[in-house]
Amino acid sequence: MDRFYWTSYALVSGEKVIHEQTGVRLYDGDERTSFDGGRCVITNHRIIWQDNSYKDRVMACQLNLALQVTNTASSFTHSAKISIYLSAAPQDKPQGPTRHSSHGFIQLGFLQGGASRFLEHFQQTLASKEWEQSKSTPINKTTGNDKPLRSGIVGIERNIEKKQKETDANISKAFEDLKQLMCMAKDMVSLSNSISKKLTERQGAISDDQTVQLKSYLLSMGIDNPVTKETHGSGTTYHRELAKELDKILSKPLEEVGGTMTLEDVYCYVNRARGVQLLSPDDLVNACKLFPSLQLSLRLRTFDSGVIVVQLLSHSDDRVVKEVADIVSKHGNLTASALASTVGISVILARERLLLAEHKHVLCRDESIQGLAFYPNLFVSPDT
């Protein structure tokens, strides 16, 4: 540790940052020091360590003192370490954290990983010996209480430009990964369609339980070639094609849940099926409003309570009221939660069905401290 000297984080003339890693602990030989969890930076001239809590606590060591570098892999109880063997400190070295050390090497402990990349950059920097090619300005003697030097407007502009380039690179990489994911998703959907077709052709060769299980797997794989703004624009044409797609993919699920589904559930179901091609709430509502004009089998409906649902056109109110009345008559009375549990729908839809049956004078209500329950309306149908 006696090779390190106090400095500021400002780079000297001809110096550039090669690599940096956070969460680095310093060791004087094998002895742990109080310099823990800081940021360690490799430049073409020095190795710099900056305290994570006290930013003006910065020290550095010249790279021309490094003789040999070894590494120790991480274990279950110890983090990965890099050992740097150093030559003797020069006589004119500025004041540092330690005047004299009995160890001829230091260790860097990597608490947050990154040791292998750090070692790779460090070895490449030592091999290049750029400090011999560019003459750096003399090192100013500083103390740990000195503030970092300012790099001026030019330095600030360079930092902003560097961050913008890094951001652009990260965004480009993210979109490349997204494109690969979309391609894989399309392949999986094509595979699911192929399996579904073969399953239909081989009816009877597979048990009912296996069929149900396989269909549930296929359902989670999504929609093949979903309608997007890239393929159909962003206007009326897009919403018309989207409405047709919704009619195609929602008809069967709606039949399975009794013909009605809240708009929130529709939104979740459709976006899950579309995978990465997600719909916005506005686009979903605008597409649903086109169901009547396109003469599709679905309708968008708003109840008096404000609940918005998508329901099958064949799912009439009279049919719903009859089904609810039969269930209530069978149980004697039902609450919204009890009906939801019996039929397998949401509590919101169960309440709306009970209110609809009440509006048709088929049921009557009983409000008490136990809650709201509905009974068969014996005033209208005494034989019920």
XYZ file of C-alpha atoms in Angstrom:
384
model
C 0.000 0.000 0.000
C 2.979 2.350 0.263
C 2.976 2.644 -3.560
C -0.349 4.459 -3.484
C -0.536 8.254 -3.144
C -3.393 10.657 -2.537
C -4.695 12.373 -5.658
C -7.838 13.696 -7.308
C -10.016 11.809 -9.754
C -9.176 14.234 -12.584
C -7.139 12.640 -15.374
C -3.695 13.985 -16.223
C -2.614 15.020 -19.710
C -2.542 12.098 -22.152
C -4.434 9.840 -19.748
C -7.642 7.969 -20.630
C -9.923 5.529 -18.818
C -9.611 1.905 -19.937
C -11.976 0.098 -17.581
C -13.662 0.559 -14.203
C -15.341 -1.671 -11.629
C -17.351 -0.883 -8.511
C -17.369 -2.800 -5.227
C -13.582 -3.293 -5.025
C -11.796 -3.864 -1.690
C -8.075 -3.126 -1.206
C -5.670 -5.453 0.612
C -2.120 -4.659 1.746
C -0.645 -7.996 0.831
C -2.978 -10.496 2.507
C -4.118 -7.977 5.126
C -7.503 -6.356 4.715
C -7.551 -2.546 4.827
C -10.283 -0.011 5.592
C -10.569 0.839 1.885
C -13.675 -1.204 1.161
C -16.252 -1.347 -1.628
C -14.882 1.528 -3.718
C -14.555 2.160 -7.438
C -11.358 0.951 -9.099
C -10.369 2.500 -12.426
C -7.685 1.436 -14.901
C -6.197 4.158 -17.067
C -3.312 3.932 -19.496
C -1.068 5.449 -16.769
C -2.446 4.510 -13.373
C -4.752 2.378 -11.302
C -7.116 4.652 -9.334
C -9.273 3.776 -6.320
C -12.109 6.075 -5.188
C -14.109 5.696 -1.983
C -17.799 5.048 -2.631
C -18.988 7.126 0.354
C -16.430 9.950 0.327
C -15.865 10.845 -3.331
C -12.863 13.086 -2.598
C -11.028 10.172 -0.974
C -9.018 9.095 -4.019
C -5.612 7.407 -4.361
C -3.624 6.037 -7.259
C -0.654 3.877 -8.149
C 1.495 4.195 -11.267
C 1.221 1.248 -13.678
C 4.955 1.283 -14.392
C 5.464 -0.184 -10.889
C 3.506 -3.369 -11.730
C 5.740 -6.420 -12.179
C 3.315 -9.352 -12.216
C -0.427 -9.998 -11.992
C -2.138 -13.163 -10.728
C -5.739 -13.982 -9.936
C -7.593 -16.151 -7.400
C -11.021 -17.460 -8.368
C -14.012 -16.890 -6.107
C -15.218 -19.613 -3.742
C -18.235 -20.195 -1.549
C -16.766 -18.064 1.250
C -14.381 -15.705 -0.588
C -14.750 -13.264 -3.466
C -12.447 -13.299 -6.481
C -9.132 -11.479 -6.027
C -6.386 -10.084 -8.248
C -2.841 -9.840 -6.852
C -0.548 -7.132 -8.250
C 3.151 -7.428 -7.430
C 4.909 -4.054 -7.395
C 8.431 -2.715 -7.509
C 9.725 -0.358 -4.821
C 8.087 3.029 -4.520
C 10.064 5.964 -6.018
C 11.717 8.403 -3.636
C 9.691 11.381 -4.885
C 6.321 9.650 -4.463
C 3.689 11.986 -2.952
C 2.180 11.272 0.432
C -0.162 8.285 0.535
C -2.265 6.241 2.948
C 0.762 4.274 4.165
C 4.390 5.396 4.531
C 5.850 1.909 4.665
C 4.547 -1.569 3.928
C 6.220 -4.911 4.512
C 4.367 -6.425 1.584
C 5.527 -6.298 -1.997
C 2.080 -6.717 -3.475
C -1.533 -5.572 -3.141
C -4.779 -7.434 -3.704
C -8.056 -6.266 -5.203
C -11.157 -8.053 -3.892
C -14.189 -7.936 -6.181
C -17.295 -7.943 -3.998
C -19.690 -7.414 -6.923
C -17.982 -9.614 -9.506
C -16.199 -8.435 -12.653
C -12.750 -9.774 -11.748
C -12.135 -11.621 -15.024
C -12.939 -8.591 -17.231
C -10.908 -6.321 -14.984
C -7.913 -8.697 -15.196
C -8.201 -8.881 -18.980
C -8.162 -5.093 -19.387
C -5.382 -4.722 -16.809
C -3.094 -7.216 -18.580
C -3.750 -5.599 -21.969
C -2.940 -2.167 -20.550
C 0.315 -3.414 -18.993
C 1.327 -5.054 -22.274
C 0.691 -1.873 -24.291
C 2.837 0.336 -21.957
C 1.178 3.495 -23.200
C 2.665 5.492 -20.326
C 6.029 5.207 -22.107
C 4.591 6.537 -25.385
C 2.856 9.613 -23.938
C 4.513 11.826 -21.385
C 2.147 12.713 -18.573
C 2.246 15.880 -16.496
C 3.948 15.720 -13.090
C 1.884 14.418 -10.191
C 0.735 17.104 -7.790
C 1.005 16.330 -4.100
C -2.459 16.284 -2.643
C -4.171 15.127 0.510
C -7.284 13.096 0.999
C -9.203 16.291 1.781
C -8.477 17.984 -1.552
C -11.363 18.412 -3.972
C -11.154 16.900 -7.474
C -9.820 19.201 -10.196
C -12.295 20.581 -12.724
C -11.926 19.438 -16.314
C -13.719 22.447 -17.806
C -16.523 22.749 -20.361
C -14.690 20.610 -22.905
C -14.415 17.772 -20.413
C -18.105 18.041 -19.540
C -19.059 17.955 -23.229
C -16.881 14.899 -23.761
C -18.510 13.099 -20.838
C -21.990 13.913 -22.165
C -21.045 12.704 -25.640
C -19.568 9.501 -24.184
C -22.727 8.780 -22.191
C -24.898 9.401 -25.260
C -22.838 6.934 -27.304
C -23.100 4.322 -24.554
C -26.869 4.863 -24.349
C -27.268 4.521 -28.134
C -25.212 1.327 -28.102
C -27.310 -0.154 -25.288
C -30.573 0.737 -27.049
C -29.361 -0.797 -30.325
C -28.368 -3.988 -28.539
C -31.725 -4.156 -26.763
C -33.635 -3.875 -30.057
C -31.458 -6.597 -31.611
C -32.370 -8.923 -28.746
C -36.049 -7.972 -29.147
C -35.991 -8.792 -32.863
C -34.475 -12.209 -32.120
C -37.151 -12.850 -29.507
C -39.904 -11.911 -31.988
C -38.482 -14.279 -34.609
C -38.372 -17.117 -32.082
C -41.924 -16.326 -30.958
C -43.219 -16.594 -34.544
C -41.506 -19.983 -34.935
C -43.112 -21.242 -31.731
C -46.566 -20.051 -32.831
C -46.143 -21.821 -36.191
C -45.159 -24.970 -34.334
C -48.221 -24.708 -32.082
C -50.514 -24.371 -35.120
C -48.935 -27.430 -36.693
C -49.397 -29.493 -33.523
C -52.992 -28.290 -33.164
C -53.763 -29.373 -36.721
C -52.268 -32.820 -36.169
C -54.191 -33.096 -32.916
C -57.462 -32.453 -34.762
C -56.607 -35.068 -37.395
C -55.873 -37.697 -34.743
C -58.972 -37.342 -32.610
C -59.559 -40.468 -30.547
C -55.892 -41.467 -30.450
C -55.227 -39.116 -27.526
C -57.074 -39.128 -24.208
C -59.288 -36.218 -23.163
C -56.973 -35.232 -20.291
C -53.963 -35.145 -22.609
C -55.942 -33.092 -25.126
C -56.924 -30.490 -22.536
C -53.367 -30.253 -21.239
C -51.858 -29.903 -24.704
C -54.393 -27.257 -25.732
C -53.519 -25.213 -22.655
C -49.868 -25.293 -23.706
C -50.756 -24.234 -27.249
C -52.948 -21.398 -25.987
C -50.032 -19.827 -24.099
C -47.932 -19.693 -27.271
C -49.909 -16.757 -28.713
C -51.188 -15.496 -32.048
C -49.534 -16.123 -35.396
C -48.892 -12.874 -37.343
C -50.776 -10.441 -35.063
C -52.215 -7.220 -36.506
C -49.736 -4.354 -35.969
C -49.472 -0.689 -36.916
C -46.395 -1.507 -39.004
C -48.424 -3.771 -41.284
C -51.805 -1.968 -41.290
C -51.015 1.669 -40.482
C -52.313 3.575 -37.472
C -55.786 4.684 -38.572
C -59.185 3.132 -39.163
C -57.786 0.256 -41.215
C -55.658 -0.863 -38.275
C -58.622 -0.799 -35.865
C -60.855 -2.662 -38.328
C -58.320 -5.476 -38.764
C -57.696 -5.518 -35.025
C -61.438 -5.889 -34.374
C -61.537 -8.915 -36.704
C -58.558 -10.434 -34.884
C -60.267 -9.892 -31.507
C -63.417 -11.570 -32.777
C -61.364 -14.544 -33.898
C -59.389 -15.089 -30.713
C -62.047 -14.145 -28.114
C -65.076 -16.099 -29.317
C -64.032 -19.431 -27.832
C -62.700 -18.081 -24.504
C -65.924 -16.090 -24.056
C -68.017 -19.216 -24.567
C -65.965 -21.003 -21.902
C -66.590 -18.248 -19.294
C -70.297 -17.804 -19.926
C -70.275 -15.313 -22.805
C -69.044 -12.200 -20.973
C -65.607 -10.913 -19.979
C -64.600 -7.590 -18.433
C -62.600 -5.257 -20.624
C -59.670 -5.502 -18.177
C -59.601 -9.307 -18.514
C -59.850 -8.985 -22.305
C -56.872 -6.608 -22.302
C -54.740 -9.047 -20.276
C -55.822 -12.079 -22.311
C -55.179 -10.471 -25.700
C -51.777 -9.026 -24.789
C -50.694 -12.346 -23.352
C -51.622 -14.027 -26.627
C -49.897 -11.352 -28.744
C -46.588 -11.738 -26.892
C -44.264 -8.814 -27.703
C -46.765 -7.041 -30.003
C -48.708 -5.417 -27.153
C -51.885 -3.368 -27.557
C -52.561 -0.047 -25.897
C -55.847 0.373 -23.953
C -57.013 3.034 -26.439
C -56.443 0.789 -29.451
C -58.328 -2.037 -27.762
C -61.356 0.163 -26.992
C -61.411 1.696 -30.488
C -61.308 -1.758 -32.060
C -64.103 -3.050 -29.816
C -66.325 -0.108 -30.816
C -66.213 -1.346 -34.423
C -67.806 -4.737 -33.631
C -71.369 -3.702 -34.692
C -70.353 -1.936 -37.924
C -68.318 -4.965 -39.001
C -71.185 -7.315 -38.080
C -68.939 -9.434 -35.854
C -70.062 -11.858 -33.162
C -68.910 -9.658 -30.243
C -70.230 -6.479 -28.644
C -68.809 -3.874 -26.267
C -71.280 -3.161 -23.443
C -71.317 -0.753 -20.518
C -73.469 -1.598 -17.498
C -75.274 1.018 -15.416
C -72.586 0.673 -12.743
C -69.915 1.716 -15.270
C -68.415 -1.771 -15.744
C -67.398 -2.293 -19.384
C -67.479 -5.808 -20.808
C -67.070 -7.646 -24.082
C -69.802 -10.219 -24.668
C -70.991 -12.567 -27.367
C -73.846 -11.307 -29.514
C -75.635 -14.626 -28.961
C -75.406 -14.103 -25.212
C -78.748 -12.316 -24.686
C -79.972 -10.820 -21.426
C -82.941 -13.217 -21.298
C -80.585 -16.171 -21.462
C -78.390 -14.758 -18.707
C -81.368 -13.981 -16.480
C -82.767 -17.512 -16.899
C -79.416 -19.127 -16.046
C -78.957 -16.943 -12.977
C -82.543 -17.527 -11.798
C -82.096 -21.302 -12.071
C -78.884 -21.208 -10.028
C -80.364 -18.970 -7.333
C -83.489 -21.134 -7.105
C -81.324 -24.213 -6.698
C -79.346 -22.684 -3.798
C -82.198 -20.723 -2.224
C -80.206 -17.447 -2.220
C -76.842 -16.266 -3.428
C -74.455 -13.369 -2.969
C -72.242 -12.040 -5.774
C -69.173 -13.845 -4.413
C -71.118 -17.114 -4.056
C -72.389 -16.889 -7.648
C -68.892 -16.067 -8.877
C -67.532 -19.164 -7.132
C -70.348 -21.348 -8.449
C -70.192 -20.256 -12.091
C -66.439 -19.532 -12.257
C -66.553 -15.855 -13.179
C -65.335 -12.657 -11.539
C -67.263 -11.120 -8.640
C -67.876 -7.979 -10.729
C -69.614 -9.939 -13.486
C -71.546 -12.017 -10.957
C -72.902 -8.857 -9.340
C -73.914 -7.424 -12.718
C -75.796 -10.625 -13.590
C -77.666 -10.573 -10.292
C -78.557 -6.903 -10.755
C -79.748 -7.638 -14.282
C -81.983 -10.438 -13.009
C -83.296 -8.085 -10.329
C -84.023 -5.444 -12.969
C -86.037 -8.052 -14.893
C -88.048 -8.717 -11.676
C -86.861 -12.329 -11.543
C -84.857 -11.832 -8.310
C -85.240 -9.613 -5.283
C -82.611 -8.434 -2.853
C -82.054 -8.639 0.881
C -79.591 -6.144 2.334
C -78.362 -6.819 5.856
C -75.229 -6.609 7.968
C -74.144 -9.881 6.356
C -74.146 -8.187 2.938
C -76.312 -8.148 -0.174
C -78.042 -11.416 -1.084
C -80.534 -12.216 -3.842
C -83.592 -14.486 -3.608
C -86.139 -15.729 -6.157
C -88.892 -13.128 -6.566
C -91.947 -14.971 -5.227
C -94.110 -11.903 -5.739
C -93.859 -12.324 -9.482
C -93.365 -16.093 -9.669
C -94.946 -17.649 -6.571
C -94.443 -21.174 -7.959
C -90.644 -20.772 -8.038
